[in-house]
Tab-separated table of C-alpha atoms in Angstrom:
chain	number	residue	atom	x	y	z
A	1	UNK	CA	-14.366	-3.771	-21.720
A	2	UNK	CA	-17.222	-2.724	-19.050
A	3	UNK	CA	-17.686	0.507	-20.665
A	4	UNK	CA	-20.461	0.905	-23.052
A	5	UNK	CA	-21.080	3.982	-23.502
A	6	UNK	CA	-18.734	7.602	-22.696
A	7	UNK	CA	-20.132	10.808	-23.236
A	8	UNK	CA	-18.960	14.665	-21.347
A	9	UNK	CA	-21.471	14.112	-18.983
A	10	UNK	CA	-19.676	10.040	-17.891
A	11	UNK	CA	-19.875	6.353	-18.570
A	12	UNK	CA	-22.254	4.122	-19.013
A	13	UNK	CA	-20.876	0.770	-17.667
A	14	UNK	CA	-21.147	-3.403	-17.306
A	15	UNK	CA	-20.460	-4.432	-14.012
A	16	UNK	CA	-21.788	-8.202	-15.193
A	17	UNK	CA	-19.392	-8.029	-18.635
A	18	UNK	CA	-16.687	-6.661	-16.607
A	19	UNK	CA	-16.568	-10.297	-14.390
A	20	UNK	CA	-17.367	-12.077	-17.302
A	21	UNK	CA	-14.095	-10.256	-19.156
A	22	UNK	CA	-11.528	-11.171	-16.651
A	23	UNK	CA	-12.537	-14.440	-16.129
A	24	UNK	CA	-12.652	-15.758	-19.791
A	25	UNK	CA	-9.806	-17.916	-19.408
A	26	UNK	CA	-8.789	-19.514	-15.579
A	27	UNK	CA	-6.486	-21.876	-15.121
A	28	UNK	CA	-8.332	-24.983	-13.145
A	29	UNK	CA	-5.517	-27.745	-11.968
A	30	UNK	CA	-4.023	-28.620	-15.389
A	31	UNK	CA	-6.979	-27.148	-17.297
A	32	UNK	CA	-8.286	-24.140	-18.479
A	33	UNK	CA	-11.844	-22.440	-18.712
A	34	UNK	CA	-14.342	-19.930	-18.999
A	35	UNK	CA	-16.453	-18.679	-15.721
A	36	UNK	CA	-19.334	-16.723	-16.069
A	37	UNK	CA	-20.807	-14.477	-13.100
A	38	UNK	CA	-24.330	-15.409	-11.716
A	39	UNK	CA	-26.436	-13.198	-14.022
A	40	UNK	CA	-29.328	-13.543	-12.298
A	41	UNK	CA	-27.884	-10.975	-9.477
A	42	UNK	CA	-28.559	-8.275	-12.231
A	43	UNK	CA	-31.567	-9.769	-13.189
A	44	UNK	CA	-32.891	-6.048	-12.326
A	45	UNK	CA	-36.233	-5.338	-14.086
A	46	UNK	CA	-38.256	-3.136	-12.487
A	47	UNK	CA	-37.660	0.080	-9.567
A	48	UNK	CA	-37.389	-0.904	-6.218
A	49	UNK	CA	-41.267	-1.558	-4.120
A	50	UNK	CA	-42.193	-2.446	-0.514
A	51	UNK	CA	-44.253	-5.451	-0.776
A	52	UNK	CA	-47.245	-3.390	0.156
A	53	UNK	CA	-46.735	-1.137	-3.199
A	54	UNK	CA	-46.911	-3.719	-5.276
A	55	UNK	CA	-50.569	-4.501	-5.562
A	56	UNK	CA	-50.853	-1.375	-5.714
A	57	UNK	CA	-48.681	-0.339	-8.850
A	58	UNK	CA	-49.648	-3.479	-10.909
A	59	UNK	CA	-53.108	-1.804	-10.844
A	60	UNK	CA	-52.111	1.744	-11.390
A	61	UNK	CA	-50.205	1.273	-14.588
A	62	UNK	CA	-47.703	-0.491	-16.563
A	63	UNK	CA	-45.745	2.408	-16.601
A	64	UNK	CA	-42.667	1.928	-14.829
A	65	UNK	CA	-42.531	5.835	-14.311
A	66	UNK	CA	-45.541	6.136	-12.187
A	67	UNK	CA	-44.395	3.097	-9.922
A	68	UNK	CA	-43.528	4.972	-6.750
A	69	UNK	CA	-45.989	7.462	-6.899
A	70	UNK	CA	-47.641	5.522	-3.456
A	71	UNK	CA	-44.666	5.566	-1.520
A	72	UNK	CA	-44.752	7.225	1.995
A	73	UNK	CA	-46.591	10.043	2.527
A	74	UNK	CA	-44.058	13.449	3.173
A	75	UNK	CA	-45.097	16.430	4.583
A	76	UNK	CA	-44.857	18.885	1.438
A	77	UNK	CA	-42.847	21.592	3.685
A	78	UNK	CA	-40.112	18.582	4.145
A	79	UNK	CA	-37.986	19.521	1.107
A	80	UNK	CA	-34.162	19.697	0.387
A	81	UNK	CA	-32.513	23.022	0.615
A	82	UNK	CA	-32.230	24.741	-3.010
A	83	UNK	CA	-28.369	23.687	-3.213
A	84	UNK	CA	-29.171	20.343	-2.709
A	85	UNK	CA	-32.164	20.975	-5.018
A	86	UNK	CA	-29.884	22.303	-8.183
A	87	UNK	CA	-27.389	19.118	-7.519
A	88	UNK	CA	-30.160	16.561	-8.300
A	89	UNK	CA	-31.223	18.657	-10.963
A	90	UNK	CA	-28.284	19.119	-12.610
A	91	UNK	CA	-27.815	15.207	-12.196
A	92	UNK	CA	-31.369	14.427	-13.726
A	93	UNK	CA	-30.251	16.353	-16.612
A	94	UNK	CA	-26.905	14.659	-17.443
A	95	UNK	CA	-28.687	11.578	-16.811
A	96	UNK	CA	-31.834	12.048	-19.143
A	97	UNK	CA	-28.948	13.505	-22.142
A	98	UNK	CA	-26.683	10.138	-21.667
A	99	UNK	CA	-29.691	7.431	-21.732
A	100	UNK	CA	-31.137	9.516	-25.145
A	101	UNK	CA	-27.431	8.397	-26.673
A	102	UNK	CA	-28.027	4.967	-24.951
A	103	UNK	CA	-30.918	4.046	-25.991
A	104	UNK	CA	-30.098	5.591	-29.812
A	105	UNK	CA	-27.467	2.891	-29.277
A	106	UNK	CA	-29.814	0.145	-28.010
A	107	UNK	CA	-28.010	-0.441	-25.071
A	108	UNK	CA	-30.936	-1.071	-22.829
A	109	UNK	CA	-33.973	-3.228	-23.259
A	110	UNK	CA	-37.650	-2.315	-23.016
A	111	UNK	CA	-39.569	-4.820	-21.254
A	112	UNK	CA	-42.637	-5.243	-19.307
A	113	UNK	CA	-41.537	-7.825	-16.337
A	114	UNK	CA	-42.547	-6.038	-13.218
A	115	UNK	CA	-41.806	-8.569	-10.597
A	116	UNK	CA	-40.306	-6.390	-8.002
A	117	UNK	CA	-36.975	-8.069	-9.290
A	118	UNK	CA	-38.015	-11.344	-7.917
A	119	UNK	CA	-35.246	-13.230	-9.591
A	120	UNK	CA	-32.480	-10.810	-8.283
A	121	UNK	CA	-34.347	-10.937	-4.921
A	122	UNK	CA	-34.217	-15.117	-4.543
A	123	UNK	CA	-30.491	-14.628	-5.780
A	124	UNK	CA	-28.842	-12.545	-3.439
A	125	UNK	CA	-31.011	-14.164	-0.398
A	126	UNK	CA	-29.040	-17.747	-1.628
A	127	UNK	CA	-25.864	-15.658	-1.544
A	128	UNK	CA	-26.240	-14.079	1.874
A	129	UNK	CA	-27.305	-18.038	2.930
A	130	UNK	CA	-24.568	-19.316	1.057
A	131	UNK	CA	-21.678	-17.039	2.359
A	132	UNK	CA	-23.254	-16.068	5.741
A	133	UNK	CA	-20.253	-19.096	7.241
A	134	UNK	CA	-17.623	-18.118	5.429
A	135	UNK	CA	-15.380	-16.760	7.634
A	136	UNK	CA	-12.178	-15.958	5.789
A	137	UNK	CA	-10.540	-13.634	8.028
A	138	UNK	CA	-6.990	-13.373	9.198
A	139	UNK	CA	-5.820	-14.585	5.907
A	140	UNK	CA	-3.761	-13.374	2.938
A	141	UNK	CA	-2.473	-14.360	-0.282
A	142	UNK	CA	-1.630	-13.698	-3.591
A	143	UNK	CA	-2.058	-14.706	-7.432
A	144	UNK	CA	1.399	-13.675	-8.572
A	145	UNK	CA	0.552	-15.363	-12.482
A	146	UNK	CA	-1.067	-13.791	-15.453
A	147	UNK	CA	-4.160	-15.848	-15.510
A	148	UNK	CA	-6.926	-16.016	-13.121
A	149	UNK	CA	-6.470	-19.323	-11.031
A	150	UNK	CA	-9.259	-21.637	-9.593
A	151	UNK	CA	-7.781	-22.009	-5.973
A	152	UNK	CA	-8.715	-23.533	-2.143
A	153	UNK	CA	-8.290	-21.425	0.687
A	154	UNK	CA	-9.846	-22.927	3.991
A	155	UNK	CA	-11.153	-25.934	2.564
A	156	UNK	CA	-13.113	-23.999	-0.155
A	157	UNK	CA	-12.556	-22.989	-3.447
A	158	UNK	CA	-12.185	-19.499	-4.719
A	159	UNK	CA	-11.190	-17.977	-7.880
A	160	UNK	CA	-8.242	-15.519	-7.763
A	161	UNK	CA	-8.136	-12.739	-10.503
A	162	UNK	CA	-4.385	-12.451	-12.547
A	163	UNK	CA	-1.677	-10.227	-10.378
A	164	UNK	CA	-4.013	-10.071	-7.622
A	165	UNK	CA	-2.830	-9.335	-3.774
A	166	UNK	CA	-5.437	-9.356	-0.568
A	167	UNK	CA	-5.480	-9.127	2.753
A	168	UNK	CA	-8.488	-10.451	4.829
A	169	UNK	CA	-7.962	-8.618	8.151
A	170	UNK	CA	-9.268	-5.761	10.373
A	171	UNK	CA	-8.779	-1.926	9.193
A	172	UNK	CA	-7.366	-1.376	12.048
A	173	UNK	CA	-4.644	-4.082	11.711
A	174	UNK	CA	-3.230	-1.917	8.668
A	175	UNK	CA	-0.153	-0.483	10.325
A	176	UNK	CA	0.977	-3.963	11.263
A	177	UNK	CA	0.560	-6.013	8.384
A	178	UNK	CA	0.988	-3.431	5.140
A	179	UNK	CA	3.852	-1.617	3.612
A	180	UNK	CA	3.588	1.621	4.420
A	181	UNK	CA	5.936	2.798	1.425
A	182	UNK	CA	3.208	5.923	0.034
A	183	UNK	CA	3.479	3.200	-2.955
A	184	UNK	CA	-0.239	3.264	-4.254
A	185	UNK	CA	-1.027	5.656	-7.154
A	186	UNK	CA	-4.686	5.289	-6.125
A	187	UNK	CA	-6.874	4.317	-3.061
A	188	UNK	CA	-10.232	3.282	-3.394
A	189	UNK	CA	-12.721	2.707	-0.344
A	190	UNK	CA	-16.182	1.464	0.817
A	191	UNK	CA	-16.411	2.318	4.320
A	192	UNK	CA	-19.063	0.651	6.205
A	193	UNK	CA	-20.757	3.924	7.028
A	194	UNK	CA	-22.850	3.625	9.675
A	195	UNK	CA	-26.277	4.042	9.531
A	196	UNK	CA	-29.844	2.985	10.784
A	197	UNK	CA	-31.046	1.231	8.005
A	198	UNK	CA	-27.733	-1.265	8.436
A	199	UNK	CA	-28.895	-1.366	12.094
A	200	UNK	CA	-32.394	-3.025	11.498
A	201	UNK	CA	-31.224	-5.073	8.700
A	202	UNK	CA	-28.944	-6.538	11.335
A	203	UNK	CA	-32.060	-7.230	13.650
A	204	UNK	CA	-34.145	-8.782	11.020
A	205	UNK	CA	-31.769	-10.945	8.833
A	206	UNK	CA	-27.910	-11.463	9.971
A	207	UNK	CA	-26.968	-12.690	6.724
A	208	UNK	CA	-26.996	-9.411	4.616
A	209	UNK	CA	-25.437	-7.213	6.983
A	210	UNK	CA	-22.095	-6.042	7.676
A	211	UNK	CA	-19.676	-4.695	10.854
A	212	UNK	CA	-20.468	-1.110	10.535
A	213	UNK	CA	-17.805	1.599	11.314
A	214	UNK	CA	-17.943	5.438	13.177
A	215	UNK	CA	-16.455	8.503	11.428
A	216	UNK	CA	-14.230	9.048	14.171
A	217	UNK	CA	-12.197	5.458	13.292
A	218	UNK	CA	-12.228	5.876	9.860
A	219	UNK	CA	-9.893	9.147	9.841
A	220	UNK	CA	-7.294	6.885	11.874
A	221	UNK	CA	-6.649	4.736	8.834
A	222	UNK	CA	-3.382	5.693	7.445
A	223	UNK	CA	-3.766	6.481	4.121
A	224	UNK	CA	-1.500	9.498	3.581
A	225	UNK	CA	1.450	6.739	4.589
A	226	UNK	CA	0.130	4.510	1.749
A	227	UNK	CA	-0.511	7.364	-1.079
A	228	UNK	CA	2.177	8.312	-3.713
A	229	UNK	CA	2.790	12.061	-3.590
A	230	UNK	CA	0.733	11.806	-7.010
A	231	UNK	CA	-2.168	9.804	-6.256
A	232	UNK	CA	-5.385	9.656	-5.840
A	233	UNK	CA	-8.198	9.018	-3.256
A	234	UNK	CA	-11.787	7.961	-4.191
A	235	UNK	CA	-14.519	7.102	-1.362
A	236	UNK	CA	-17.857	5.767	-2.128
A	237	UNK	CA	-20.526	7.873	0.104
A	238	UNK	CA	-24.105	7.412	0.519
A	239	UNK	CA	-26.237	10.622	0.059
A	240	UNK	CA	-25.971	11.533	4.125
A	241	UNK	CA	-25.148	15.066	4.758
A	242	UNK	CA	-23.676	13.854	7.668
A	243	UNK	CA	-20.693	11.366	6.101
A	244	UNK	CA	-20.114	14.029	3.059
A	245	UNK	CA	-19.460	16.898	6.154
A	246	UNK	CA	-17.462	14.325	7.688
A	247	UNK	CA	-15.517	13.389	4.465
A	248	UNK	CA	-15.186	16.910	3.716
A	249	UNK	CA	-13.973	18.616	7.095
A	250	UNK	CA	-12.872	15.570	9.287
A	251	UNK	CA	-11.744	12.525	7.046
A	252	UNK	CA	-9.778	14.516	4.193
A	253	UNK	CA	-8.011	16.650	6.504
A	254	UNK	CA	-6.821	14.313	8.350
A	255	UNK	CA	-5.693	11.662	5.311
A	256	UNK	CA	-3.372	15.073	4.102
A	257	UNK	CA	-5.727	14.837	0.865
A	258	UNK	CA	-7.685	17.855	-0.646
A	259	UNK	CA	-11.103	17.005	-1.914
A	260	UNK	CA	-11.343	16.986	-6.253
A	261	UNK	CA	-14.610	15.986	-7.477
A	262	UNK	CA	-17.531	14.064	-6.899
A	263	UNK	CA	-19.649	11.551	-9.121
A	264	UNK	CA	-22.803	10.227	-9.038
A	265	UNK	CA	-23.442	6.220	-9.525
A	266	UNK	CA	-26.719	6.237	-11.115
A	267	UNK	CA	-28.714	2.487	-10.748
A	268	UNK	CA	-30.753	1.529	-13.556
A	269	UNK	CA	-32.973	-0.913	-14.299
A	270	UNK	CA	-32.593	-3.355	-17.558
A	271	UNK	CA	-35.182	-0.672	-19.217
A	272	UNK	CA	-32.892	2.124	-18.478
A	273	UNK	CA	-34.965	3.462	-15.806
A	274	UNK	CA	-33.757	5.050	-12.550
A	275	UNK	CA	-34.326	2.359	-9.607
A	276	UNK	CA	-36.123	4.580	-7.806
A	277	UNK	CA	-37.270	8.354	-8.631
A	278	UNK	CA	-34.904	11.596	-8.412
A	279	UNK	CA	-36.371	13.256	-4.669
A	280	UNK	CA	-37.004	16.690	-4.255
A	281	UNK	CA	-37.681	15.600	-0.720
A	282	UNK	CA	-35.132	14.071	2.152
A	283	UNK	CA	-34.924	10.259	1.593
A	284	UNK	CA	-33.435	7.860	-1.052
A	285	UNK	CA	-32.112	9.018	-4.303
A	286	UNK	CA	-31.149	6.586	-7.241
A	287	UNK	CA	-27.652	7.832	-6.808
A	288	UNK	CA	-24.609	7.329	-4.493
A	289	UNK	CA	-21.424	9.376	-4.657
A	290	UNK	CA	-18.243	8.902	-4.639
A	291	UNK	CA	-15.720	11.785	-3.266
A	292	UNK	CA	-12.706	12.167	-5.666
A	293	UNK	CA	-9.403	13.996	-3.911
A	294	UNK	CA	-5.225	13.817	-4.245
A	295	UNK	CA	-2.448	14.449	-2.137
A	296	UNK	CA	-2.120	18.247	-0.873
A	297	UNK	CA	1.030	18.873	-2.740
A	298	UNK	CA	-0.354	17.218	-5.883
A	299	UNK	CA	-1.893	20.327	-7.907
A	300	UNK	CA	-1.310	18.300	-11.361
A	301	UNK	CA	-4.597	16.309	-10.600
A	302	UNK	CA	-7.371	17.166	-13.151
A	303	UNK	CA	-10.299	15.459	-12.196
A	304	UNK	CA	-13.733	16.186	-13.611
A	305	UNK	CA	-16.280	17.067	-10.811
A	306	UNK	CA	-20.238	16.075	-11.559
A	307	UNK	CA	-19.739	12.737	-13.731
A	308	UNK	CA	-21.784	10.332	-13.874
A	309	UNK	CA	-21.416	6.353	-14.266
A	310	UNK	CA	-24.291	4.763	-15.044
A	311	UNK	CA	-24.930	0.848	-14.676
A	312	UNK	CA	-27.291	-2.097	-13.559
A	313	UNK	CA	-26.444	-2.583	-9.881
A	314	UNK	CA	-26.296	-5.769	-8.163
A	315	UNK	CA	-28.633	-7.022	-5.923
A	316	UNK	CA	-26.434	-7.655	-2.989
A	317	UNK	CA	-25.509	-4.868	-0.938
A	318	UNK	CA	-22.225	-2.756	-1.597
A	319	UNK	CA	-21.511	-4.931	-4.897
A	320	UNK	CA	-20.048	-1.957	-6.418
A	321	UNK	CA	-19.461	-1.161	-9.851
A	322	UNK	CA	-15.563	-1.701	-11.191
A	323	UNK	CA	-13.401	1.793	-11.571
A	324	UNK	CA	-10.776	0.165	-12.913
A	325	UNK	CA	-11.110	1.359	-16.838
A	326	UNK	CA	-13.013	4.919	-16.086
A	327	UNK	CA	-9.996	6.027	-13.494
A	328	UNK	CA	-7.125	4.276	-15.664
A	329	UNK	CA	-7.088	8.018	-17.631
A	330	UNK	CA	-6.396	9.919	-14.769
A	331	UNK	CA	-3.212	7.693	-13.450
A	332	UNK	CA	0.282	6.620	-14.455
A	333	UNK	CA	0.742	3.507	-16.648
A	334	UNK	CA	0.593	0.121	-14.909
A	335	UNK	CA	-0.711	1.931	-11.714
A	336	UNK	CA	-0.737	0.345	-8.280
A	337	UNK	CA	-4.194	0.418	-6.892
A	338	UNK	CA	-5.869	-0.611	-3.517
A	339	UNK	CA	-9.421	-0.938	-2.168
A	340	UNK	CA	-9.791	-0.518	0.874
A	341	UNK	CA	-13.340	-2.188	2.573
A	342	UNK	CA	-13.337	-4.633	-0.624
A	343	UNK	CA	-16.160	-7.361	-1.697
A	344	UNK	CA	-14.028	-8.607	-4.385
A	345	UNK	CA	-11.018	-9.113	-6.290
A	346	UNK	CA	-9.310	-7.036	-9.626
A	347	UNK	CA	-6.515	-7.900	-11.250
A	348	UNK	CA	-3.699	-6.070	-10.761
A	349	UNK	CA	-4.843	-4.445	-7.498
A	350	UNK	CA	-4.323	-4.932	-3.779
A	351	UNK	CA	-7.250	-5.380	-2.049
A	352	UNK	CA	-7.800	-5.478	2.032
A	353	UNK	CA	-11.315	-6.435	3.754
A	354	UNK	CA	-12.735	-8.851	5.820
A	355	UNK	CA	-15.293	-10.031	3.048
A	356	UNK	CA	-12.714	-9.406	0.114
A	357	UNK	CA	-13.201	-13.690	-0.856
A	358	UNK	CA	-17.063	-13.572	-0.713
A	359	UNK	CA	-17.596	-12.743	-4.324
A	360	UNK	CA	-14.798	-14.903	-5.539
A	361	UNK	CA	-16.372	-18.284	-4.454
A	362	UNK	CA	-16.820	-20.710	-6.793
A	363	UNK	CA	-20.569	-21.480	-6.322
A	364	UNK	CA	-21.060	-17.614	-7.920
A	365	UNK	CA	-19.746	-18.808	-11.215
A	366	UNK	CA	-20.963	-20.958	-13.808
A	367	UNK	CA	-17.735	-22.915	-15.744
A	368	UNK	CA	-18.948	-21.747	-19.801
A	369	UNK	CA	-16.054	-24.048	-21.543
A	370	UNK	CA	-12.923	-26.288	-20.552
A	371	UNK	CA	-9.633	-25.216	-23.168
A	372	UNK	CA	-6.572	-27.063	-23.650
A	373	UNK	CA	-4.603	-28.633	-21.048
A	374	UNK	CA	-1.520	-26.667	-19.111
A	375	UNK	CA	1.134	-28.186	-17.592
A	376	UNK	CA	2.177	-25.290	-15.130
A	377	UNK	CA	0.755	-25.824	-11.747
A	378	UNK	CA	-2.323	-24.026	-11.277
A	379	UNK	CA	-1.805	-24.091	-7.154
A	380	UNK	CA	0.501	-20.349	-6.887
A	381	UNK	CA	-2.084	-18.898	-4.657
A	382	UNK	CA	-0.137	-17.991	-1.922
A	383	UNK	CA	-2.143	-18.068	1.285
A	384	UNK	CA	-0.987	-18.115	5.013
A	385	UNK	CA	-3.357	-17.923	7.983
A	386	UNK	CA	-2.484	-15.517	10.829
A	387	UNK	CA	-0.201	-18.610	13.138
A	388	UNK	CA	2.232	-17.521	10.556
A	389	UNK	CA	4.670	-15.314	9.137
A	390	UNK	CA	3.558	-12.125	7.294
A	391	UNK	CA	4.721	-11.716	3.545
């Protein structure tokens, strides 16, 4: 279970336990093992700094809530409007209720490591390095067993989650290579929004950004052809006013789907504390959202709006947190679920990206134990490259 903690207010949740959970037993050739997930990527101990801060906190205080109080200089007229203003109060508040039950609970540690999360750092740089080749597009495959499966795919070897399906193609390839049956009972995505801070990543190191996406081309994909009358839509948004109007009055409308909810992914540190401060100002929040919203004819829906889920984030971009236990309550038993814009692989879902095989290579994973031998042949990943026929 990757859920920890669930209050009326959300979820505190293990994105690290949740990887660990699904793969303790993989079938390898005749074998099969543990994997464990690269800890170190959530080796997260201390908020967020620009190199030039840190001198500068280390003197001020080991308190980690005083450690951005020297970052740039705003103009004290500069601040949100009062809507905005109630919204990250209101979130402050559920937050500061569910870490009092957390910590009563001991789920978080107290510690006084305040590297700038150089361990996390040095591990996502090798994983950028590491994966920065791997070009897996224009493939697509399937584990169609009940076990996760240590598997090649190009020449390299991945592992493949139980009941898993993915697609490694363009968005805009959809129409042509998908069933467009209005078969899934939920849609997830993580479009690649686009946005400056992308832009000069790009400039300044290749290998940890990403083919960025306008508005305009996301309301094109045809999601109201893949939803079940019933189903439901969840989009992971960053804090822009600009992509939540565009969700709101451009992307919904045109999907067919009316707008729910929306929750707030807190990031913590190990400690508990918020990566970065709450702002009363424009700028970075230690929060994204993600916009909840159903069919138009499906009134049955009853989402909560304003929860929050609450976990240690990763350390390489977009490695978001698993939904697959907190949304579980508000579908049909043995739901079919796709992700749209994926980094990785869950069992039991369908999952479409052009980086959906990047978090699934072997070099991310540490084998914990070899188990009894299996006679069943471990090679059922069913991969084709584009030359040839679709499934």
């Amino acid at each position: 279970m990757s859920i920890l903690h669930v209050s009326e207010e959300g979820w505190i949740i293990s994105h690290l336990q949740y990887l660990n959970e699904i793969y303790k037993k993989v079938q390898n050739e005749n074998e099969f093992c543990a994997l464990g997930f690269n800890k170190m990527i959530f080796e997260i101990n201390s908020q967020y700094l620009r190199q030039n801060q840190i001198a500068q906190t280390v003197q001020e205080s080991q308190d980690s809530t005083t450690m951005l109080n020297n970052r740039k200089k705003r103009k004290r007229s500069q601040r949100l409007p009062q809507k905005d203003l109630e919204e990250v109060d209101r979130v402050k508040q559920a937050f500061g209720a569910m870490m009092s039950a957390a910590r009563d609970k001991d789920l978080f540690c107290r510690n006084n490591s305040f590297d700038n999360n150089e361990v996390a750092r040095l591990a996502s740089m090798k994983f950028y390095q590491d994966t920065y080749s791997v070009k897996d597009e224009n493939l697509y495959g399937s584990n169609d067993t009940n076990d996760a499966i240590i598997s090649k795919a190009h020449d390299k070897k991945y592992v493949f989650p139980r009941k898993c399906t993915f697609y490694c193609y363009d968005v805009r390839d959809m129409e042509k290579k998908i069933e467009l049956g209005n078969q899934y009972d939920f849609i997830l995505l993580d479009p690649p929004w686009w946005n400056k801070s992308i832009r000069r990543k790009k400039m300044k190191c290749a290998e940890a950004s990403y083919k960025m996406m306008y508005n305009e081309e996301l309301v094109k994909i045809p999601i109201r052809k893949l939803l079940h009358s019933n189903g439901i839509v969840a989009v992971w948004c960053t804090n822009s006013s600009n992509h939540l109007n565009s969700i709101f009055n451009e992307i919904f409308p045109s999907w067919g789907i009316t707008y729910r909810a929306k929750w707030y992914w807190l990031k913590v540190t190990q400690a508990g504390d918020t990566i970065c401060n709450f702002n009363s100002a424009p700028g970075k929040q230690p929060y994204e959202l993600l916009i909840l919203g159903s069919a138009l004819e499906n009134d049955k829906v009853n989402i909560p709006d304003g929860r929050l889920m609450i976990s240690i984030p990763s350390a390489v971009h977009s490695h978001k947190p698993p939904l697959t236990e907190i949304i579980k309550e508000y579908l049909p038993d043995d739901p079919k679920c796709l992700e749209i814009f994926a980094r990785y692989l869950l069992p039991g879902w369908t999952s479409w990206g052009l980086e959906i095989l990047k978090f699934q290579h072997l070099s991310l994973y540490e084998i914990l134990d070899e188990c009894k031998k299996d006679e069943s042949d471990a090679d059922d990943i069913k991969s084709e490259n584009e030359s040839k026929e679709q499934p």
